[in-house]
Tab-separated table of C-alpha atoms in Angstrom:
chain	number	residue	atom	x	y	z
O	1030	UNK	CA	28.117	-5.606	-11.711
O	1031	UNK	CA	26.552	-2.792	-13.020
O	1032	UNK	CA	29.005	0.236	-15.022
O	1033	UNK	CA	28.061	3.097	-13.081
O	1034	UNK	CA	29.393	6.427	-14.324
O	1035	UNK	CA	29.682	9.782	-12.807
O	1036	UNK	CA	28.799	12.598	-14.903
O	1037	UNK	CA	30.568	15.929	-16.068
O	1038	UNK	CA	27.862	18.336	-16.015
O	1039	UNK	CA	30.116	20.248	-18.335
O	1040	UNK	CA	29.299	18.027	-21.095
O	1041	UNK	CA	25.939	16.774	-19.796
O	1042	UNK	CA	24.601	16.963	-24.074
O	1043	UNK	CA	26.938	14.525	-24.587
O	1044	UNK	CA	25.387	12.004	-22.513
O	1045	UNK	CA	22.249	10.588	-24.166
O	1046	UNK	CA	19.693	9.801	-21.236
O	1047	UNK	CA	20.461	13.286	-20.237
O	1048	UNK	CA	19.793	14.823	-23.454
O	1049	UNK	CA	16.738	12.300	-23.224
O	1050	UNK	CA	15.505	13.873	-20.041
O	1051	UNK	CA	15.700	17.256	-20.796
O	1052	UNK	CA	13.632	16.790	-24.246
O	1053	UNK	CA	11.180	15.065	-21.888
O	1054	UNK	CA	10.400	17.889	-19.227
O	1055	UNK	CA	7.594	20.428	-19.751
O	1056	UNK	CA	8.329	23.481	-21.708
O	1057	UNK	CA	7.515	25.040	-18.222
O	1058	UNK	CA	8.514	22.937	-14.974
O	1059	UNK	CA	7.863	24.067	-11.404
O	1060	UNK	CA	11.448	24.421	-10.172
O	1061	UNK	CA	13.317	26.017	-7.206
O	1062	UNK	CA	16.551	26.541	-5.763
O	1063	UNK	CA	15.099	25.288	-2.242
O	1064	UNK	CA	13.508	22.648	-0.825
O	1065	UNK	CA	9.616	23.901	0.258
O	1066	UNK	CA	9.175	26.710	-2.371
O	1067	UNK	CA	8.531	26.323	-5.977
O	1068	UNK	CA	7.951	28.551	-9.238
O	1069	UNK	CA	7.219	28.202	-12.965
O	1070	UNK	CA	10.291	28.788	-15.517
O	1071	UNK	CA	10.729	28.716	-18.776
O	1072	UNK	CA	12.836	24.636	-19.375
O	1073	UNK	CA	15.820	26.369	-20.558
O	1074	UNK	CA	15.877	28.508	-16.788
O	1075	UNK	CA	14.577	25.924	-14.949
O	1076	UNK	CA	17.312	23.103	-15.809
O	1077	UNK	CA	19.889	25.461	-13.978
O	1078	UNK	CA	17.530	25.044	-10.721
O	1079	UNK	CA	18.181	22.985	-7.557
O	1080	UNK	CA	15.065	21.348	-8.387
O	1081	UNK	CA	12.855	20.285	-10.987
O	1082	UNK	CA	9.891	18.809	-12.028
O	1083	UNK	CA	10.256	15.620	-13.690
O	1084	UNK	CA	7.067	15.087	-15.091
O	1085	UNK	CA	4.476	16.717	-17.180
O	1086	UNK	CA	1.137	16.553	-15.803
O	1087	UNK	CA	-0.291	15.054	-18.258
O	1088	UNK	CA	1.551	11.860	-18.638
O	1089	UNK	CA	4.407	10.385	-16.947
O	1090	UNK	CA	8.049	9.875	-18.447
O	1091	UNK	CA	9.745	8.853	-15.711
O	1092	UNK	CA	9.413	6.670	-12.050
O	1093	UNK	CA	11.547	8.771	-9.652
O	1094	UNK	CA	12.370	6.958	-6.262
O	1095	UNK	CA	13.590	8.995	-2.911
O	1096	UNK	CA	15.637	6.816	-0.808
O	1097	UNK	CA	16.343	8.746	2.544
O	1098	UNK	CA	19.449	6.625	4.102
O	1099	UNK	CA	23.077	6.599	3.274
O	1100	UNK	CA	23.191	3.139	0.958
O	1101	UNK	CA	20.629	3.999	-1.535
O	1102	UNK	CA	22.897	3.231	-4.643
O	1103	UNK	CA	23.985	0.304	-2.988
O	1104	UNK	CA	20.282	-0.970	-2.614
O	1105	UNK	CA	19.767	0.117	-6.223
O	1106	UNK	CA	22.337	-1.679	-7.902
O	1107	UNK	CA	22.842	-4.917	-5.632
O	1108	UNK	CA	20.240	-5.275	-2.486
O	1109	UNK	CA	17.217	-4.649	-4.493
O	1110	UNK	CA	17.070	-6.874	-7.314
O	1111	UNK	CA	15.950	-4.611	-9.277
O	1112	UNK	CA	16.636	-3.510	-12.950
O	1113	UNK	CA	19.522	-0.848	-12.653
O	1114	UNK	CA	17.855	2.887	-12.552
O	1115	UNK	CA	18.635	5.238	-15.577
O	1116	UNK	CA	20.214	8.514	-13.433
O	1117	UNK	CA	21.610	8.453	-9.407
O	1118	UNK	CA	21.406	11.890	-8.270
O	1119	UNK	CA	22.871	11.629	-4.964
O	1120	UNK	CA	23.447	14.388	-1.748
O	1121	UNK	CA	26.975	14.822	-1.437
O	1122	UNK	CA	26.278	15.654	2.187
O	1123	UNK	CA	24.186	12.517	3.257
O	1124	UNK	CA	24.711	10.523	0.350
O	1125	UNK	CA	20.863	10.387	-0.129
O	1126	UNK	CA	19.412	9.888	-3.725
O	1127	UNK	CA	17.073	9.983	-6.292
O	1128	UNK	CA	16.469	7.263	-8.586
O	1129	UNK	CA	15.283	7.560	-12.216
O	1130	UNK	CA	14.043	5.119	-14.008
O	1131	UNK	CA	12.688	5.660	-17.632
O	1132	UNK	CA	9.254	4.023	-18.689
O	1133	UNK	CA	9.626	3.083	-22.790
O	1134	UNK	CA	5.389	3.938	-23.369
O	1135	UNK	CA	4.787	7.042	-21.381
O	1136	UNK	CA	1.776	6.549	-19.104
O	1137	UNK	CA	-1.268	9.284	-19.606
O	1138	UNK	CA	-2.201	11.349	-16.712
O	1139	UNK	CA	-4.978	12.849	-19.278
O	1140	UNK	CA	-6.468	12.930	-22.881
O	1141	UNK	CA	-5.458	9.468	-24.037
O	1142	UNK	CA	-5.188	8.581	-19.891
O	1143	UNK	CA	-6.522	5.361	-18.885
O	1144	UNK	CA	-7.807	4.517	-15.100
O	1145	UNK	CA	-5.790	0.818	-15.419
O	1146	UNK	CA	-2.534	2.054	-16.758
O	1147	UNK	CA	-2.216	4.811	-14.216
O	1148	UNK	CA	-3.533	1.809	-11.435
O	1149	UNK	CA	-0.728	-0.261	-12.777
O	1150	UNK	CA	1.671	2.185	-12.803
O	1151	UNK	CA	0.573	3.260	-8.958
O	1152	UNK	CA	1.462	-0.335	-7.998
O	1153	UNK	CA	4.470	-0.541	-9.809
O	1154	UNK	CA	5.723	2.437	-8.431
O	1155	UNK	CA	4.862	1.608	-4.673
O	1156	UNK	CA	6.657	-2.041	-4.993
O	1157	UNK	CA	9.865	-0.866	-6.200
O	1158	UNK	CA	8.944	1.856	-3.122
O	1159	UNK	CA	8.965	-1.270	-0.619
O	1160	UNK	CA	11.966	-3.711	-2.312
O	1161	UNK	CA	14.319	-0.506	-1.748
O	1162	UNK	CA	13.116	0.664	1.525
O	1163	UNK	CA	12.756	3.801	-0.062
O	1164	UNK	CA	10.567	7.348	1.109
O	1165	UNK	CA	6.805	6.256	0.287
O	1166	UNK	CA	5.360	10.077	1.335
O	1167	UNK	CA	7.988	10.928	-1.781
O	1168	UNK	CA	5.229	12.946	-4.017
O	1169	UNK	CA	7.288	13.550	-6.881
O	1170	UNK	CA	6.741	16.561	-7.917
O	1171	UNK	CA	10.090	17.613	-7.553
O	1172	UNK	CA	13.088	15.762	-7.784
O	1173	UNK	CA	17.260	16.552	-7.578
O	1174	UNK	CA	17.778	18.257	-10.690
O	1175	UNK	CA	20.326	15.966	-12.583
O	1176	UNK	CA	22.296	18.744	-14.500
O	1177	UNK	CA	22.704	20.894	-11.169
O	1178	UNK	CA	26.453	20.748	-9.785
O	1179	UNK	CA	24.725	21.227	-6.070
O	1180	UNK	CA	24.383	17.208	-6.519
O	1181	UNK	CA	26.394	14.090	-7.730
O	1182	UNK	CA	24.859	12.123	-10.959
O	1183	UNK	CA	25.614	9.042	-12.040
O	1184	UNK	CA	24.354	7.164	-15.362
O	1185	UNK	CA	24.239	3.205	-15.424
O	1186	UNK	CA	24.063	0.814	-18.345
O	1187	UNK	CA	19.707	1.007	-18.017
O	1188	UNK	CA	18.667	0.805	-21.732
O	1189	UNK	CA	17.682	4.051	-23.478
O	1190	UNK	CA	14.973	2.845	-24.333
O	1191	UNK	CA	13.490	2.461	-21.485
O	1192	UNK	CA	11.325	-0.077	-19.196
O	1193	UNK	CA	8.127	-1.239	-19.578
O	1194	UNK	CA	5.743	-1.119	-16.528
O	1195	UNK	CA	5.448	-5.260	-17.677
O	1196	UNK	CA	9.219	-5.751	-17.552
O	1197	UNK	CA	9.425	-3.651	-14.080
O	1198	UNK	CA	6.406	-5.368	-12.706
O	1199	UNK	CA	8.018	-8.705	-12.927
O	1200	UNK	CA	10.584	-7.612	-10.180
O	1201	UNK	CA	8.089	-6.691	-7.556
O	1202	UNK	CA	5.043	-7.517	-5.406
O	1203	UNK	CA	2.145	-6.211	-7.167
O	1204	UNK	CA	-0.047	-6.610	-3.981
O	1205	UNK	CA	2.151	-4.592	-1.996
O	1206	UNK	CA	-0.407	-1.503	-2.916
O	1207	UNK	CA	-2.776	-0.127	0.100
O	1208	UNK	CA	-5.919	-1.939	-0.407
O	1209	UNK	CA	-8.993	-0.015	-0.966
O	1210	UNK	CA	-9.680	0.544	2.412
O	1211	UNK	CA	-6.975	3.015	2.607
O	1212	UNK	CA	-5.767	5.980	1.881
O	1213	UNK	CA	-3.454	6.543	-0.817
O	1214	UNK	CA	-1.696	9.489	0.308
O	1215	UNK	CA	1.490	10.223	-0.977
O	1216	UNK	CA	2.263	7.257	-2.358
O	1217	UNK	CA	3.625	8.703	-5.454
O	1218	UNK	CA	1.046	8.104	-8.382
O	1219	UNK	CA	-1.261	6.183	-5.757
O	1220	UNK	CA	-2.863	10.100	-4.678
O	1221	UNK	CA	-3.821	10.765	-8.669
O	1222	UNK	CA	-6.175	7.366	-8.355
O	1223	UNK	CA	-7.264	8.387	-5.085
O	1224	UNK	CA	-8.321	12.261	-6.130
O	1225	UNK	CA	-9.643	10.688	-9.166
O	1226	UNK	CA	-12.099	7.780	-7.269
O	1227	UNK	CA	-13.355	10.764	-4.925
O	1228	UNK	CA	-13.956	13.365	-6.997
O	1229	UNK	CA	-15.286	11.657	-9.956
O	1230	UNK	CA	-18.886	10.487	-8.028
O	1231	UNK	CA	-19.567	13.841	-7.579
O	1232	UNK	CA	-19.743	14.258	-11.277
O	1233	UNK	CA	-21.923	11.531	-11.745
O	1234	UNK	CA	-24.234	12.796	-9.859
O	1235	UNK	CA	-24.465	15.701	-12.230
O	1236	UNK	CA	-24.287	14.149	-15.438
O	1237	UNK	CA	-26.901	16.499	-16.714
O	1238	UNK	CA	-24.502	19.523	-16.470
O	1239	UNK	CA	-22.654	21.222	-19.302
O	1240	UNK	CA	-18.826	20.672	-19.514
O	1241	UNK	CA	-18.028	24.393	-18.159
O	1242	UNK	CA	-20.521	23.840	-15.526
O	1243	UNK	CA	-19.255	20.375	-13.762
O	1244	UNK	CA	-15.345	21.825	-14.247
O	1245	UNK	CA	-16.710	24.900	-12.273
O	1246	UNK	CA	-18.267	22.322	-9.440
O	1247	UNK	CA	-15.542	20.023	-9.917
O	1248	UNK	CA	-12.645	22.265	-8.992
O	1249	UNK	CA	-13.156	23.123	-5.699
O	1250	UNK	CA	-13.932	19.546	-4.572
O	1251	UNK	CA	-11.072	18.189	-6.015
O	1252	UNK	CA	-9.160	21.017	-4.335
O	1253	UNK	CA	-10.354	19.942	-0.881
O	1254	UNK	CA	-9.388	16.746	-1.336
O	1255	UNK	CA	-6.301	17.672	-3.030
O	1256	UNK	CA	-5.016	19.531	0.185
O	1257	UNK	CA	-5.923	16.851	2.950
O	1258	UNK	CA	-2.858	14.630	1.300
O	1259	UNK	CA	0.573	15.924	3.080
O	1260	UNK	CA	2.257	16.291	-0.157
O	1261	UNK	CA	-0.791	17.801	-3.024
O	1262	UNK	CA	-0.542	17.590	-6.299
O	1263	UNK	CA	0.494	20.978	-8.299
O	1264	UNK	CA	-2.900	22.777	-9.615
O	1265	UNK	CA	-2.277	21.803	-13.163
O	1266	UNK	CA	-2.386	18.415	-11.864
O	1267	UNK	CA	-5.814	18.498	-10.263
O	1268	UNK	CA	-7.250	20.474	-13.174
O	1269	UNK	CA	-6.376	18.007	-15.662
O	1270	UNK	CA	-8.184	15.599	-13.517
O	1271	UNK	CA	-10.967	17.785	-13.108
O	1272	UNK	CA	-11.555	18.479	-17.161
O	1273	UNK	CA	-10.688	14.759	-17.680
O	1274	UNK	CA	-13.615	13.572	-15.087
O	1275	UNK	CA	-15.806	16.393	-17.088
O	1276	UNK	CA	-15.290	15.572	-20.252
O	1277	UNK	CA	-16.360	11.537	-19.098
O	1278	UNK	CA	-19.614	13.056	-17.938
O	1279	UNK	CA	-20.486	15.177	-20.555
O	1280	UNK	CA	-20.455	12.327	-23.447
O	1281	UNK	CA	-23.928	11.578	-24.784
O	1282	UNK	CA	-23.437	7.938	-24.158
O	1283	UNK	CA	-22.294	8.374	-19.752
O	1284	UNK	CA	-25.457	7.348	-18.657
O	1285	UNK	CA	-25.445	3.823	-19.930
O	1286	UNK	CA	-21.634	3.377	-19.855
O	1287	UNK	CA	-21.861	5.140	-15.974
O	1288	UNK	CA	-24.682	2.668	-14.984
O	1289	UNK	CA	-22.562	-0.634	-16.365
O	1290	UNK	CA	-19.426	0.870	-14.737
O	1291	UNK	CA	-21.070	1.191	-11.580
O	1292	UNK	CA	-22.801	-1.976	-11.895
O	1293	UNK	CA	-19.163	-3.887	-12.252
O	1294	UNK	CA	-17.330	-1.995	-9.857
O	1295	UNK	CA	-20.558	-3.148	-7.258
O	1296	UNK	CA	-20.080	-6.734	-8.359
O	1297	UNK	CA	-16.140	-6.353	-8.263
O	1298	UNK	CA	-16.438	-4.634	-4.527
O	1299	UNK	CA	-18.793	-7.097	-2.890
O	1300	UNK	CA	-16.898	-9.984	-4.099
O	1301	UNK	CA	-13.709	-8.709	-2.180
O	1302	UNK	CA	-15.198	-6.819	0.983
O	1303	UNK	CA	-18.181	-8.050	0.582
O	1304	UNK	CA	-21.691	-5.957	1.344
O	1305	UNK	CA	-20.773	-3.726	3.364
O	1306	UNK	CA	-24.541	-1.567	3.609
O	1307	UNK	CA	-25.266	-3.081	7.214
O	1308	UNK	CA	-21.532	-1.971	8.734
O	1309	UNK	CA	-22.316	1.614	7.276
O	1310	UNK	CA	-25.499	1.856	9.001
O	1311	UNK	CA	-23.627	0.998	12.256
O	1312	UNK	CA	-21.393	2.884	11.680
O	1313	UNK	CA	-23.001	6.341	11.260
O	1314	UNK	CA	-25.471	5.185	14.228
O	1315	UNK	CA	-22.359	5.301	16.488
O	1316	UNK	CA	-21.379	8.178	15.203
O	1317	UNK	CA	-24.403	10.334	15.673
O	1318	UNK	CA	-24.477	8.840	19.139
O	1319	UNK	CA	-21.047	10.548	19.536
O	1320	UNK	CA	-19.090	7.282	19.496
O	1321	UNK	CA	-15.191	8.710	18.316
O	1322	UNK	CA	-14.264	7.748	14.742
O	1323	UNK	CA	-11.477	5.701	16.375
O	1324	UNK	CA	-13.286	3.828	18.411
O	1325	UNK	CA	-15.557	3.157	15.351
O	1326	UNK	CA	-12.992	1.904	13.425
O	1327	UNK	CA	-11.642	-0.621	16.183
O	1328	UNK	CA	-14.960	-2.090	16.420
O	1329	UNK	CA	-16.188	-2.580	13.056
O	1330	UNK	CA	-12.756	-3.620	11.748
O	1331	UNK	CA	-12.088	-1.083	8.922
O	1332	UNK	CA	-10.371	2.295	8.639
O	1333	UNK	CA	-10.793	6.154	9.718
O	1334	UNK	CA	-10.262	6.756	5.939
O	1335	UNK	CA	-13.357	4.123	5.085
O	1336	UNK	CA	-15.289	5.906	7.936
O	1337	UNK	CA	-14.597	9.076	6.269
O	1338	UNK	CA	-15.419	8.070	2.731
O	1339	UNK	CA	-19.041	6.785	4.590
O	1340	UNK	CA	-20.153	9.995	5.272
O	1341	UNK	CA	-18.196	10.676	8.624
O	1342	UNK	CA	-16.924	13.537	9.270
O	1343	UNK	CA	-16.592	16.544	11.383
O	1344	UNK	CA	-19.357	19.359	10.623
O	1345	UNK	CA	-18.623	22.710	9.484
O	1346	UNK	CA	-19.184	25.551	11.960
């Protein structure tokens, strides 16, 4: 049985993984009193807020969880089998809750950011999502602030250290992640890969471009995508991913490196879907015929999302 402990906010610096969690925000989180609004505060205003962000955008400290039903500690501690989270912040009112638990190497959303760690991370995250029946359109950006009296927080005996993603893996389905036929939307770190995958071609295709110029093409392509997810990303977010894509196609060495990447990634596709150069055809033959996306779908055996990544979509008037 895990030693779960209910904090006095009064003497929150007493408590390590609090003083922990507050030296690992940003100097300035988005934060709010309310759900549905957000603004940008100084750390030392924004730990008094409702809620905060947990994260920096440019790596990632710690997994948060949303569990929407009324035995989410329960399911934490005992149904789950699952390592015990670091903080419970749980609704008084509903007895809904937060979990957070604390990775021991920080993952890179940028700068030292690699595309496997955050992949691993993404399916990490989205099978501890499914063993605890938790919220998967949880975005994370903001979470129950753990020093705010509105809520109840609880500390467990979770190592200070931390978890590694290879410990935390080891508890979950790894294959429980969307495959690549569909959409990753808001499934926590899942829309970072999937803003990264579709914006990144179109910087490929201008690999000739100066740094300045591809952020300044980038940005509102990212931005379009950004907004069709329910929950987006926070700008910082997408500009980080912007400058990092950028930055990749700006190096002297891209094209090589760009043409072996793509090279892999074609071997690496066709091996698990196979070619799929024949069904596209089809497929935008149908739809130029006026056959409905839906209907497309059905008959070729793939998704709206795949349709849409093919070239699909509605025309601008």
């Amino acid at each position: 049985m895990y030693n779960i402990q209910k904090v006095d906010l009064q003497n929150w610096q007493e408590i390590p993984i609090l003083r922990q969690y507050v030296d690992d925000l940003p100097d300035k989180p988005y934060c709010s009193y309310i759900k549905n609004f957000c603004e940008i505060r100084a750390k030392k205003c924004a730990i008094e807020r409702v809620y905060i962000q947990p994260n920096p955008p440019v790596r990632v400290n710690y997994i948060v969880i949303d569990i929407d039903h009324p035995n989410g500690i329960h399911a934490a501690l005992y149904d789950a089998d699952l390592p015990p989270p670091h903080l419970i912040i749980q609704n008084p009112e509903n007895a809904h809750v937060h979990l957070v638990y604390k990775l021991k190497h920080p993952v890179y959303m940028w700068g030292k950011a690699k595309a496997k760690h955050i992949r691993y991370l993404a399916r990490v995250e989205y099978g501890m999502v499914r063993k605890l029946g938790a919220d998967a359109s949880y975005g994370g950006n903001l979470m129950k602030n753990p020093l705010s009296d509105v809520w109840n927080t609880y500390t467990t005996t979770a190592p200070l250290e931390g978890y590694t993603l290879k410990y935390l893996a080891q508890f979950v389905n790894l294959d429980y992640l969307p495959s690549d036929q569909e959409a990753a939307n808001d499934q926590g770190f899942g829309r970072n890969c999937t803003l990264f995958d579709q914006t990144r071609v179109h910087g490929y295709n201008e690999s000739t471009a100066s740094y300045d110029a591809l952020v300044k093409l980038l940005t509102p392509i990212a931005e379009n995508y950004n907004n069709q997810f329910d929950v987006p990303l926070f700008g910082n977010e997408v500009m980080h991913i912007v400058r990092s894509i950028a930055r990749y196609c700006t190096r002297t060495d891209f094209t090589a490196s760009h043409q072996r990447f793509s090279e892999t990634q074609s071997i690496r596709s066709q091996r698990r879907w196979g070619d799929s150069t024949d069904t596209q055809k089809q497929a935008l033959q149908m739809y130029a015929k006026g056959v409905k996306k839906t209907a497309i779908a059905k008959e070729l055996g793939v998704s709206t999302r795949t349709l849409t990544n093919w070239g699909l979509r509605k025309k601008k008037k």
